[in-house]
Structures are given as C-alpha cells and as structure tokens.
XYZ file of C-alpha atoms in Angstrom:
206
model
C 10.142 22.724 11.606
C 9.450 20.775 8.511
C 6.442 23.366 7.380
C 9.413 25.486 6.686
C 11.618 23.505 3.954
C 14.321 26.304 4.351
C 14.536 26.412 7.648
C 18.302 25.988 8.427
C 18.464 25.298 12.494
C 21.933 27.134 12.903
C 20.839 30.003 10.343
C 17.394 30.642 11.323
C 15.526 31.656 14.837
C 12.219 29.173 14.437
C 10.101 31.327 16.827
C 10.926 34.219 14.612
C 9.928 32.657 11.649
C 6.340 31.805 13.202
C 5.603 35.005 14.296
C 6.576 36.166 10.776
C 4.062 33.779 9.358
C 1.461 34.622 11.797
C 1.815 38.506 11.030
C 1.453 37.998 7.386
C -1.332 35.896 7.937
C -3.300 38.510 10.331
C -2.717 41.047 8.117
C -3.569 39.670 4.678
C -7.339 37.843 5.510
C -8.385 38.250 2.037
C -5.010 36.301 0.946
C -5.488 33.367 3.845
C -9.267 33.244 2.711
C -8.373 32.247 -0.614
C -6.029 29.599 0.599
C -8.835 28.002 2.136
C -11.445 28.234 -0.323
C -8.295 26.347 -2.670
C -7.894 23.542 0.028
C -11.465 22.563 0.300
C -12.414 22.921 -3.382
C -9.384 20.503 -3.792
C -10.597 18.477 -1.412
C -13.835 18.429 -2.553
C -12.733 17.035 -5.993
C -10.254 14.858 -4.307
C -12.530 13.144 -1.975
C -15.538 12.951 -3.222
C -15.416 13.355 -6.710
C -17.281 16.668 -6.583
C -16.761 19.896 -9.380
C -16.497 22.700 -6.547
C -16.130 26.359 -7.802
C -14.722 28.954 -5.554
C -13.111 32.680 -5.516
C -14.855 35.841 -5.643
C -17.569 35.271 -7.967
C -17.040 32.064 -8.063
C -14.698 32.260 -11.303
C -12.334 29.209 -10.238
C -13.668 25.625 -10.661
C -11.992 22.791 -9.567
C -12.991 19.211 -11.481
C -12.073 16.051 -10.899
C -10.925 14.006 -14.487
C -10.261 10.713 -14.025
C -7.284 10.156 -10.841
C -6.664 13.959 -11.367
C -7.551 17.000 -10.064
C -8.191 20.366 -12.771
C -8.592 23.570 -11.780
C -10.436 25.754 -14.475
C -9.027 29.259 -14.519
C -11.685 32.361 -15.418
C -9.642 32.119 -19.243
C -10.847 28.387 -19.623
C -7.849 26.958 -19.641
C -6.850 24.057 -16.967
C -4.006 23.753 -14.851
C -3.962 19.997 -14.269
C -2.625 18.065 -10.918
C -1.751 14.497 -11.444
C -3.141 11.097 -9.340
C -4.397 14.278 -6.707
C -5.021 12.948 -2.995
C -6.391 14.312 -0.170
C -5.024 11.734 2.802
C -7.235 11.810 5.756
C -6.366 11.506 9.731
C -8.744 10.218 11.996
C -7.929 12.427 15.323
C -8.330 10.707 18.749
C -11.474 12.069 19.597
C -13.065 10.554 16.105
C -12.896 13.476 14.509
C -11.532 13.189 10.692
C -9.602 15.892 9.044
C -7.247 15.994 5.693
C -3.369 15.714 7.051
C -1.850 15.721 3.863
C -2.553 16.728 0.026
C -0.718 15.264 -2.739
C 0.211 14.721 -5.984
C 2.207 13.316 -8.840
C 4.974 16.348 -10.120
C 8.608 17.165 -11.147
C 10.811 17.042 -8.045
C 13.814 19.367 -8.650
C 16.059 16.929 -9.550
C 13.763 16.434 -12.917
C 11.926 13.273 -12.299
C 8.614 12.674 -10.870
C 7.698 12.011 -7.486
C 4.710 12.920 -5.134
C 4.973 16.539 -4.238
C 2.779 17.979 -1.372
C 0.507 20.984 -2.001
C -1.784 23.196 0.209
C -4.042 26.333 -0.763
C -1.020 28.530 -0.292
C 0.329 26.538 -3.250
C -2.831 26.281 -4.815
C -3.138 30.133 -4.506
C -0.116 30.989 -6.289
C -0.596 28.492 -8.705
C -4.423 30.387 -10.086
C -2.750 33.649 -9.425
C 0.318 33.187 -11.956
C -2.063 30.947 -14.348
C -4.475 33.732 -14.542
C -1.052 36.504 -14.930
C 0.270 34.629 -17.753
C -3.540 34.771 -19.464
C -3.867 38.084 -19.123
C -0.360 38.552 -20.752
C -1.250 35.724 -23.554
C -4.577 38.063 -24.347
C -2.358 41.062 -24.323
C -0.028 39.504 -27.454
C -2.258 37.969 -29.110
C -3.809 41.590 -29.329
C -1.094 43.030 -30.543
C -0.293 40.007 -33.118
C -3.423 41.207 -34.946
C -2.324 44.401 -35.157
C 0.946 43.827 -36.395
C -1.298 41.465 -39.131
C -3.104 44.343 -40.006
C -0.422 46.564 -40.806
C 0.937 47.412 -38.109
C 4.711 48.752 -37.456
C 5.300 47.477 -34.731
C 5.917 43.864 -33.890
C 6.820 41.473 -30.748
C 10.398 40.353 -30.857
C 10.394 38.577 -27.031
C 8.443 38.380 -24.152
C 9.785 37.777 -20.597
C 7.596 37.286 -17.325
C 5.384 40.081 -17.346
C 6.902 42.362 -20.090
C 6.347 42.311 -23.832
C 9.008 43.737 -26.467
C 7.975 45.378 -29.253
C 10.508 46.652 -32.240
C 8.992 49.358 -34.002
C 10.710 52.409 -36.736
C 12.064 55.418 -34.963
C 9.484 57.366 -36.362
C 6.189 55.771 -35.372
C 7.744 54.374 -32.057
C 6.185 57.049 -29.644
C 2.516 56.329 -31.128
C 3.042 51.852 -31.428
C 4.040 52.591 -27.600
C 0.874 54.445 -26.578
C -1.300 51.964 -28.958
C 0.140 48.784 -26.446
C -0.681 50.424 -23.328
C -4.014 51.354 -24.887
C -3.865 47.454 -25.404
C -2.861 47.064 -22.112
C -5.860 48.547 -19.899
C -8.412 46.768 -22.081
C -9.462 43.593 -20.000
C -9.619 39.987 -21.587
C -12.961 39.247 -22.903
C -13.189 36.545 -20.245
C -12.490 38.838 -18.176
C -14.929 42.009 -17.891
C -14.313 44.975 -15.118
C -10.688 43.131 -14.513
C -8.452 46.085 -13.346
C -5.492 46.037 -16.059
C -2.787 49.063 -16.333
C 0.450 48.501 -18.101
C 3.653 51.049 -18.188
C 6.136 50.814 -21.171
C 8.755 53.244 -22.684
C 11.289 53.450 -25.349
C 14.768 51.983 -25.741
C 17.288 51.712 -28.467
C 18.068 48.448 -27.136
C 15.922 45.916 -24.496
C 16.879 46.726 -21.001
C 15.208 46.792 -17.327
C-alpha cells in the first residue's frame, strides 16, 4: 500500500488501483522503458561511481560529482540530486538487488530530508527539465528580436506559454513571427519535433 502515498484505505479500492497501474504500464512500453534505463543509469553512478548515458540516442548522461548524482540533459544543463544512494538488499537466495534509492531534497513542509526516487521520478524529472529548455531557447529567441527592433516584447511567461505585448497594428504578423520561432528546434537539439499555437487577446487569458 505504501507504493501508493495517496492511497486512502476507506477512499480507495487497492486492487483497483493495481490493475490501473498495470494497464498503464502494458500499454505505454516506451514510457516504462525509460524508467528503467533512469534507474540503472542512477544506479550506475550511485554505486559504482560510473558516468552512464542513456535514452534514445543516448542524449541523457548521468555523472556522479562528488556524494551526488547529475543528470546532464541534451541542453547541457544539470539537474543535480544531493548525497544520491542506491541501498542494496541481499535476497535469501544471495541474490543482490537495489531496494531503495535516495536522496537529500525539500520535504513539503520546506526543510530537507531524504526523499525516495525511482525512474518514474527520474523520468518526469528529464522530461520537464528538457520542456522548460526548449521554452528557455524559445525566449531567448524572441529576446533578440525584440533587441533588434522588434515590436513585440515578452511581458510573462507561465508553464508552457509565453506572452508577448505587441501594437494593434503589427500584432497579427509578431504572432506568426513566434510560432515561426516556435517550430524551429534548439540548436542542441536538431530534428526535435516542436509546434507551438498562439492567438491574440486584448488582455492575457486561457
């Protein structure tokens, strides 16, 4: 029961929520791959010290600095994972397999604490590192436009959207110019698939 921290006995059918799991899991391979390739490259660096790279095309690296785990992300930049353990369990028939990773994070009430992790984790974590990249390539795009003379200009960003003010007039052609912007891939990274979709407003709104 504990695999599921919101698992509320009284709320909450626990068979149910396996077979949920398992059907997710059956039909997403490519997804549960990835998890796995995440847990041993951590492991790797964890254990024995090792740089392991992983992902399709092997464009993930994980290092190990120090007590800490890195992982590289295709941009360069590192998400890092403090005093990183991989605890081992010797089973009864001798062989040894990694119960438990670990590491040194914020807890929710604000202070730090060991937090567990596991690929699923690790997953998400290269998957919204690499989103916010791709977004951070995207302004910094349209930054040197706006030095060159530009109308239009970023006002606010939030998650995956960027806000641009522009003058009535040249609004229609500053909006096509960012989602020109938008399909161009990072430098870092060639053949990406990128598409955005924008429109205008008088006012910022979903």
């Amino acid at each position: 029961p504990g695999k599921f921290h919101e698992w509320e006995p009284d709320r909450h059918h626990y068979p149910a929520l396996l077979d949920l799991r398992d059907r997710y899991r059956n039909g997403s391979v490519a997804t549960t791959s990835f998890w796995k390739q995440c847990a041993e490259a951590w492991d790797l660096s964890a254990l024995q010290g090792k740089a392991a790279r992983f992902g399709d095309g092997l464009v993930l690296s994980m290092l190990r600095d120090g007590l800490h785990n890195r992982m590289v992300l295709p941009s360069g930049r590192s998400i890092w994972y403090r005093k990183a353990r991989s605890i081992e369990e010797v089973r009864r028939d001798g062989s040894v397999r990694v119960d438990r990773r670990t590491f040194i994070g914020k807890r929710s009430t604000g202070r730090l604490g060991v937090l567990d992790i596991h690929g699923g984790v690790l997953t998400n974590n290269a998957t919204q590192g690499t989103a916010r990249d791709v977004l951070f390539d995207l302004i910094m795009k349209i930054e040197a436009l706006t030095a060159k003379g530009w109308p239009g200009r970023i006002v606010i960003h939030v998650h995956d959207e960027v806000v641009v003010e522009a003058p009535s007039k040249p609004a229609q052609q500053c909006l096509d110019d960012v989602l020109g912007l938008m399909s161009e891939p990072p430098d870092w990274a060639p053949g990406l698939p990128v598409k955005g979709a924008g429109t205008l407003m008088e006012r910022y709104g979903k």
